Amino acid sequence: MLAPQERLAFSDYSSLYDLIIPQDNLLRRINSLIDFSFVYNELVSKYCPDNGRIAESPVRMFKYLLLKTIYDLSDIDVVERSRYDMSFKYFLGMVPEEDVIEAGSLCKFRKLRLKDMDLLNLLINKTVTLAIEKGIIKSTSVIVDATHTGSRSNPHSPIEILKLRSKQLRKCFYEVDEKIKEVLPEKNSDDVLEHELTYTQTLIDTLKEQETFVCIPKIKEKLNLLKETLDDISDHYTVSEDEDARVGHKSEESSFFGYKTHIGMTEERIITAAVITSGEKGDGPQLPALIEQSRKNGIDVQTVIGDSAYSGKDNLEKARDEHFELVAKLNPSISQGFRKEEGKFDYNKDAGMFVCPAGHIAIRRAKQGRKNGAWNQAYTYYFDVHKYQCCSKREGCYKPGAKSKTYSVPIKNDEQQQQIEFQQTERFKEKAAERYKIEAKNAELKQAYGYDRAQSYGLSCMKMQGAMAIFAANLKRILKLS
């Protein structure tokens, strides 16, 4: 049961906040910047109105998740830090002597209260509206790109991830006291998983006895991370299973297993739209959704800036029909011309190859046709025929007994020719120079908010993580520009 309104807490010690927390503190500024009551209004229907005990404030629970994102902490560590960090207590609306929640409550809050709601678009809309009200967003350009996030189902073997986590923990101990090496167990030197599991458990048991060091926050965080990894592997003998994650390609020879976040951002570096998909999805097909979301959030989109992945035929036609500039350098392989199967295969700009619906990437490419002939030249992409012989989606795509599997696309069409002419203008070059900003934003999301690795399993959890990371990034940007 949820209280009918937010309760105000009073304490004789509340004046400590004014003495301890400076006015320019990040959390104090965020509290002053945005009214979090919208969280209560959005979630009130998720609680029973007349049965059960009074639940924790949804605003406070949401703020816990925001702190977890801003400071890249685990559930256990963000709750523990809120026990003694006065800035955390102030941000959470707690009085200094108030006790904290159980860490497990955050997991239940995510699963029971935030489930089945479009948190991603809700939080982006709140921050974009706030930026518009403050006069921060003035441009009519949206920069688009995609960034990848590795699945929690680690691509490394269980023994590799155990060794990595153990190494990180030992390194933290060595920074505090190198003499600790004398009491640590001998490292496992082989590649037998059972031996590494035994070593890891012995290491944890040994370090737990070092009570003086275990209390240090950075050591405690690494120790908790190693314990979680050990529990996961001990139960399943694999790091994790993520049914929604897929293999995507960063280049012709480099791949990742996880998800893609397709982002639209203004020149002021405020994210205005995001679409989160599995890793194999192409960048170009997500452009219409990014433009539509940006416009719904109040952006007058006149120019779209992107890389060559966004210069496909459909996007060029959309730019023409909706009268906006598409500043995306043309790649002759992107347009699929008049081919009937257009849209079924996605172009991966990093690898320079097409990817089929089953996720198989082409292994080589060849140009065919006469340069000045009656028919346009075409690029023919060759796929590994052995993969299609046992592919679950081979029906209608691969003819049994065929010795090769190819996919051809024309090099030019009318829309491409017009785009080539546009590329030569000063306007195109001026706007294209703004694209670097979104690369920096992608790096910020990964380095500052832990967006390089999924925190949980499944596409819905990835969307929740993306929502919180983008919300935090937008709030900090608004504070900087205010």
PDB file of N, CA, C and O in Angstrom, residues 384-427:
ATOM      1  N   ASP A 384      29.057 -17.470 -46.125  1.00  0.00           N
ATOM      2  CA  ASP A 384      29.548 -18.822 -45.888  1.00  0.00           C
ATOM      3  C   ASP A 384      28.408 -19.818 -46.093  1.00  0.00           C
ATOM      4  O   ASP A 384      27.488 -19.891 -45.271  1.00  0.00           O
ATOM      5  N   VAL A 385      28.459 -20.580 -47.176  1.00  0.00           N
ATOM      6  CA  VAL A 385      27.354 -21.468 -47.532  1.00  0.00           C
ATOM      7  C   VAL A 385      27.160 -22.575 -46.487  1.00  0.00           C
ATOM      8  O   VAL A 385      26.043 -23.071 -46.287  1.00  0.00           O
ATOM      9  N   HIS A 386      28.220 -22.941 -45.769  1.00  0.00           N
ATOM     10  CA  HIS A 386      28.107 -24.018 -44.772  1.00  0.00           C
ATOM     11  C   HIS A 386      27.184 -23.607 -43.619  1.00  0.00           C
ATOM     12  O   HIS A 386      26.507 -24.446 -43.033  1.00  0.00           O
ATOM     13  N   LYS A 387      27.158 -22.312 -43.286  1.00  0.00           N
ATOM     14  CA  LYS A 387      26.290 -21.841 -42.214  1.00  0.00           C
ATOM     15  C   LYS A 387      24.820 -21.936 -42.607  1.00  0.00           C
ATOM     16  O   LYS A 387      23.952 -22.180 -41.772  1.00  0.00           O
ATOM     17  N   TYR A 388      24.538 -21.743 -43.908  1.00  0.00           N
ATOM     18  CA  TYR A 388      23.141 -21.770 -44.359  1.00  0.00           C
ATOM     19  C   TYR A 388      22.607 -23.180 -44.529  1.00  0.00           C
ATOM     20  O   TYR A 388      21.400 -23.398 -44.551  1.00  0.00           O
ATOM     21  N   GLN A 389      23.491 -24.136 -44.665  1.00  0.00           N
ATOM     22  CA  GLN A 389      23.045 -25.518 -44.812  1.00  0.00           C
ATOM     23  C   GLN A 389      22.368 -26.049 -43.553  1.00  0.00           C
ATOM     24  O   GLN A 389      21.547 -26.961 -43.621  1.00  0.00           O
ATOM     25  N   CYS A 390      22.709 -25.434 -42.389  1.00  0.00           N
ATOM     26  CA  CYS A 390      22.086 -25.868 -41.132  1.00  0.00           C
ATOM     27  C   CYS A 390      21.388 -24.717 -40.412  1.00  0.00           C
ATOM     28  O   CYS A 390      21.068 -24.820 -39.234  1.00  0.00           O
ATOM     29  N   CYS A 391      21.152 -23.614 -41.125  1.00  0.00           N
ATOM     30  CA  CYS A 391      20.528 -22.426 -40.515  1.00  0.00           C
ATOM     31  C   CYS A 391      19.027 -22.660 -40.322  1.00  0.00           C
ATOM     32  O   CYS A 391      18.351 -23.221 -41.195  1.00  0.00           O
ATOM     33  N   SER A 392      18.481 -22.217 -39.193  1.00  0.00           N
ATOM     34  CA  SER A 392      17.061 -22.401 -38.900  1.00  0.00           C
ATOM     35  C   SER A 392      16.172 -21.532 -39.788  1.00  0.00           C
ATOM     36  O   SER A 392      14.987 -21.792 -39.924  1.00  0.00           O
ATOM     37  N   LYS A 393      16.750 -20.475 -40.405  1.00  0.00           N
ATOM     38  CA  LYS A 393      15.974 -19.565 -41.248  1.00  0.00           C
ATOM     39  C   LYS A 393      16.306 -19.741 -42.734  1.00  0.00           C
ATOM     40  O   LYS A 393      16.108 -18.825 -43.525  1.00  0.00           O
ATOM     41  N   ARG A 394      16.801 -20.914 -43.109  1.00  0.00           N
ATOM     42  CA  ARG A 394      17.258 -21.104 -44.489  1.00  0.00           C
ATOM     43  C   ARG A 394      16.115 -21.203 -45.490  1.00  0.00           C
ATOM     44  O   ARG A 394      16.317 -20.963 -46.679  1.00  0.00           O
ATOM     45  N   GLU A 395      14.914 -21.540 -45.032  1.00  0.00           N
ATOM     46  CA  GLU A 395      13.783 -21.694 -45.955  1.00  0.00           C
ATOM     47  C   GLU A 395      13.467 -20.371 -46.654  1.00  0.00           C
ATOM     48  O   GLU A 395      13.267 -19.348 -46.006  1.00  0.00           O
ATOM     49  N   GLY A 396      13.446 -20.397 -47.964  1.00  0.00           N
ATOM     50  CA  GLY A 396      13.185 -19.202 -48.744  1.00  0.00           C
ATOM     51  C   GLY A 396      14.401 -18.319 -48.915  1.00  0.00           C
ATOM     52  O   GLY A 396      14.349 -17.312 -49.627  1.00  0.00           O
ATOM     53  N   CYS A 397      15.493 -18.697 -48.269  1.00  0.00           N
ATOM     54  CA  CYS A 397      16.715 -17.899 -48.339  1.00  0.00           C
ATOM     55  C   CYS A 397      17.842 -18.682 -48.998  1.00  0.00           C
ATOM     56  O   CYS A 397      18.650 -18.110 -49.724  1.00  0.00           O
ATOM     57  N   TYR A 398      17.856 -19.986 -48.746  1.00  0.00           N
ATOM     58  CA  TYR A 398      18.927 -20.828 -49.292  1.00  0.00           C
ATOM     59  C   TYR A 398      18.311 -22.041 -49.981  1.00  0.00           C
ATOM     60  O   TYR A 398      17.453 -22.721 -49.419  1.00  0.00           O
ATOM     61  N   LYS A 399      18.756 -22.284 -51.194  1.00  0.00           N
ATOM     62  CA  LYS A 399      18.263 -23.423 -51.967  1.00  0.00           C
ATOM     63  C   LYS A 399      19.127 -24.641 -51.660  1.00  0.00           C
ATOM     64  O   LYS A 399      20.352 -24.587 -51.823  1.00  0.00           O
ATOM     65  N   PRO A 400      18.511 -25.725 -51.161  1.00  0.00           N
ATOM     66  CA  PRO A 400      19.293 -26.917 -50.821  1.00  0.00           C
ATOM     67  C   PRO A 400      20.169 -27.365 -51.979  1.00  0.00           C
ATOM     68  O   PRO A 400      19.723 -27.443 -53.129  1.00  0.00           O
ATOM     69  N   GLY A 401      21.417 -27.613 -51.680  1.00  0.00           N
ATOM     70  CA  GLY A 401      22.353 -28.077 -52.695  1.00  0.00           C
ATOM     71  C   GLY A 401      23.124 -26.973 -53.377  1.00  0.00           C
ATOM     72  O   GLY A 401      24.073 -27.244 -54.131  1.00  0.00           O
ATOM     73  N   ALA A 402      22.729 -25.724 -53.173  1.00  0.00           N
ATOM     74  CA  ALA A 402      23.435 -24.603 -53.789  1.00  0.00           C
ATOM     75  C   ALA A 402      24.864 -24.526 -53.273  1.00  0.00           C
ATOM     76  O   ALA A 402      25.138 -24.788 -52.100  1.00  0.00           O
ATOM     77  N   LYS A 403      25.783 -24.156 -54.155  1.00  0.00           N
ATOM     78  CA  LYS A 403      27.195 -24.115 -53.794  1.00  0.00           C
ATOM     79  C   LYS A 403      27.629 -22.748 -53.283  1.00  0.00           C
ATOM     80  O   LYS A 403      28.754 -22.586 -52.822  1.00  0.00           O
ATOM     81  N   SER A 404      26.720 -21.760 -53.369  1.00  0.00           N
ATOM     82  CA  SER A 404      27.073 -20.424 -52.873  1.00  0.00           C
ATOM     83  C   SER A 404      25.823 -19.692 -52.411  1.00  0.00           C
ATOM     84  O   SER A 404      24.706 -20.040 -52.807  1.00  0.00           O
ATOM     85  N   LYS A 405      26.032 -18.702 -51.578  1.00  0.00           N
ATOM     86  CA  LYS A 405      24.944 -17.834 -51.111  1.00  0.00           C
ATOM     87  C   LYS A 405      25.405 -16.390 -51.285  1.00  0.00           C
ATOM     88  O   LYS A 405      26.417 -15.980 -50.706  1.00  0.00           O
ATOM     89  N   THR A 406      24.692 -15.630 -52.116  1.00  0.00           N
ATOM     90  CA  THR A 406      25.098 -14.262 -52.413  1.00  0.00           C
ATOM     91  C   THR A 406      23.950 -13.287 -52.200  1.00  0.00           C
ATOM     92  O   THR A 406      22.782 -13.691 -52.115  1.00  0.00           O
ATOM     93  N   TYR A 407      24.309 -12.032 -52.126  1.00  0.00           N
ATOM     94  CA  TYR A 407      23.333 -10.947 -51.977  1.00  0.00           C
ATOM     95  C   TYR A 407      23.888  -9.740 -52.728  1.00  0.00           C
ATOM     96  O   TYR A 407      24.996  -9.284 -52.437  1.00  0.00           O
ATOM     97  N   SER A 408      23.143  -9.251 -53.708  1.00  0.00           N
ATOM     98  CA  SER A 408      23.630  -8.163 -54.555  1.00  0.00           C
ATOM     99  C   SER A 408      22.805  -6.897 -54.374  1.00  0.00           C
ATOM    100  O   SER A 408      21.587  -6.966 -54.182  1.00  0.00           O
ATOM    101  N   VAL A 409      23.481  -5.757 -54.440  1.00  0.00           N
ATOM    102  CA  VAL A 409      22.803  -4.460 -54.342  1.00  0.00           C
ATOM    103  C   VAL A 409      23.362  -3.532 -55.411  1.00  0.00           C
ATOM    104  O   VAL A 409      24.566  -3.550 -55.709  1.00  0.00           O
ATOM    105  N   PRO A 410      22.523  -2.707 -56.005  1.00  0.00           N
ATOM    106  CA  PRO A 410      23.008  -1.744 -56.998  1.00  0.00           C
ATOM    107  C   PRO A 410      23.823  -0.646 -56.329  1.00  0.00           C
ATOM    108  O   PRO A 410      23.612  -0.329 -55.166  1.00  0.00           O
ATOM    109  N   ILE A 411      24.740  -0.062 -57.076  1.00  0.00           N
ATOM    110  CA  ILE A 411      25.633   0.938 -56.512  1.00  0.00           C
ATOM    111  C   ILE A 411      24.984   2.309 -56.434  1.00  0.00           C
ATOM    112  O   ILE A 411      25.178   3.033 -55.468  1.00  0.00           O
ATOM    113  N   LYS A 412      24.168   2.673 -57.410  1.00  0.00           N
ATOM    114  CA  LYS A 412      23.593   4.020 -57.396  1.00  0.00           C
ATOM    115  C   LYS A 412      22.113   3.996 -57.760  1.00  0.00           C
ATOM    116  O   LYS A 412      21.636   3.129 -58.466  1.00  0.00           O
ATOM    117  N   ASN A 413      21.413   5.006 -57.274  1.00  0.00           N
ATOM    118  CA  ASN A 413      20.054   5.300 -57.730  1.00  0.00           C
ATOM    119  C   ASN A 413      19.892   6.813 -57.719  1.00  0.00           C
ATOM    120  O   ASN A 413      20.828   7.555 -57.411  1.00  0.00           O
ATOM    121  N   ASP A 414      18.712   7.317 -58.045  1.00  0.00           N
ATOM    122  CA  ASP A 414      18.515   8.767 -58.166  1.00  0.00           C
ATOM    123  C   ASP A 414      18.732   9.488 -56.840  1.00  0.00           C
ATOM    124  O   ASP A 414      19.336  10.567 -56.798  1.00  0.00           O
ATOM    125  N   GLU A 415      18.209   8.919 -55.767  1.00  0.00           N
ATOM    126  CA  GLU A 415      18.378   9.564 -54.460  1.00  0.00           C
ATOM    127  C   GLU A 415      19.846   9.658 -54.077  1.00  0.00           C
ATOM    128  O   GLU A 415      20.307  10.662 -53.524  1.00  0.00           O
ATOM    129  N   GLN A 416      20.592   8.615 -54.403  1.00  0.00           N
ATOM    130  CA  GLN A 416      22.022   8.634 -54.096  1.00  0.00           C
ATOM    131  C   GLN A 416      22.744   9.711 -54.896  1.00  0.00           C
ATOM    132  O   GLN A 416      23.642  10.385 -54.396  1.00  0.00           O
ATOM    133  N   GLN A 417      22.348   9.873 -56.152  1.00  0.00           N
ATOM    134  CA  GLN A 417      22.990  10.886 -56.983  1.00  0.00           C
ATOM    135  C   GLN A 417      22.762  12.280 -56.408  1.00  0.00           C
ATOM    136  O   GLN A 417      23.674  13.109 -56.371  1.00  0.00           O
ATOM    137  N   GLN A 418      21.550  12.530 -55.941  1.00  0.00           N
ATOM    138  CA  GLN A 418      21.268  13.828 -55.317  1.00  0.00           C
ATOM    139  C   GLN A 418      22.074  14.010 -54.035  1.00  0.00           C
ATOM    140  O   GLN A 418      22.547  15.103 -53.727  1.00  0.00           O
ATOM    141  N   GLN A 419      22.242  12.912 -53.295  1.00  0.00           N
ATOM    142  CA  GLN A 419      23.015  12.989 -52.059  1.00  0.00           C
ATOM    143  C   GLN A 419      24.494  13.256 -52.345  1.00  0.00           C
ATOM    144  O   GLN A 419      25.157  13.978 -51.595  1.00  0.00           O
ATOM    145  N   ILE A 420      25.004  12.697 -53.428  1.00  0.00           N
ATOM    146  CA  ILE A 420      26.392  12.949 -53.814  1.00  0.00           C
ATOM    147  C   ILE A 420      26.606  14.431 -54.089  1.00  0.00           C
ATOM    148  O   ILE A 420      27.617  15.028 -53.678  1.00  0.00           O
ATOM    149  N   GLU A 421      25.655  15.046 -54.753  1.00  0.00           N
ATOM    150  CA  GLU A 421      25.755  16.483 -55.042  1.00  0.00           C
ATOM    151  C   GLU A 421      25.687  17.309 -53.753  1.00  0.00           C
ATOM    152  O   GLU A 421      26.409  18.296 -53.597  1.00  0.00           O
ATOM    153  N   PHE A 422      24.824  16.873 -52.815  1.00  0.00           N
ATOM    154  CA  PHE A 422      24.698  17.589 -51.546  1.00  0.00           C
ATOM    155  C   PHE A 422      25.996  17.499 -50.737  1.00  0.00           C
ATOM    156  O   PHE A 422      26.384  18.431 -50.033  1.00  0.00           O
ATOM    157  N   GLN A 423      26.686  16.347 -50.847  1.00  0.00           N
ATOM    158  CA  GLN A 423      27.921  16.151 -50.093  1.00  0.00           C
ATOM    159  C   GLN A 423      29.010  17.144 -50.469  1.00  0.00           C
ATOM    160  O   GLN A 423      29.928  17.403 -49.672  1.00  0.00           O
ATOM    161  N   GLN A 424      28.933  17.711 -51.641  1.00  0.00           N
ATOM    162  CA  GLN A 424      29.975  18.635 -52.097  1.00  0.00           C
ATOM    163  C   GLN A 424      29.766  20.061 -51.582  1.00  0.00           C
ATOM    164  O   GLN A 424      30.635  20.911 -51.743  1.00  0.00           O
ATOM    165  N   THR A 425      28.621  20.318 -50.952  1.00  0.00           N
ATOM    166  CA  THR A 425      28.316  21.687 -50.524  1.00  0.00           C
ATOM    167  C   THR A 425      28.973  22.016 -49.187  1.00  0.00           C
ATOM    168  O   THR A 425      29.299  21.129 -48.401  1.00  0.00           O
ATOM    169  N   GLU A 426      29.159  23.322 -48.941  1.00  0.00           N
ATOM    170  CA  GLU A 426      29.725  23.769 -47.670  1.00  0.00           C
ATOM    171  C   GLU A 426      28.779  23.486 -46.507  1.00  0.00           C
ATOM    172  O   GLU A 426      29.217  23.238 -45.387  1.00  0.00           O
ATOM    173  N   ARG A 427      27.482  23.533 -46.775  1.00  0.00           N
ATOM    174  CA  ARG A 427      26.492  23.254 -45.745  1.00  0.00           C
ATOM    175  C   ARG A 427      26.671  21.841 -45.199  1.00  0.00           C
ATOM    176  O   ARG A 427      26.650  21.626 -43.983  1.00  0.00           O
TER     177      ARG A 427
END
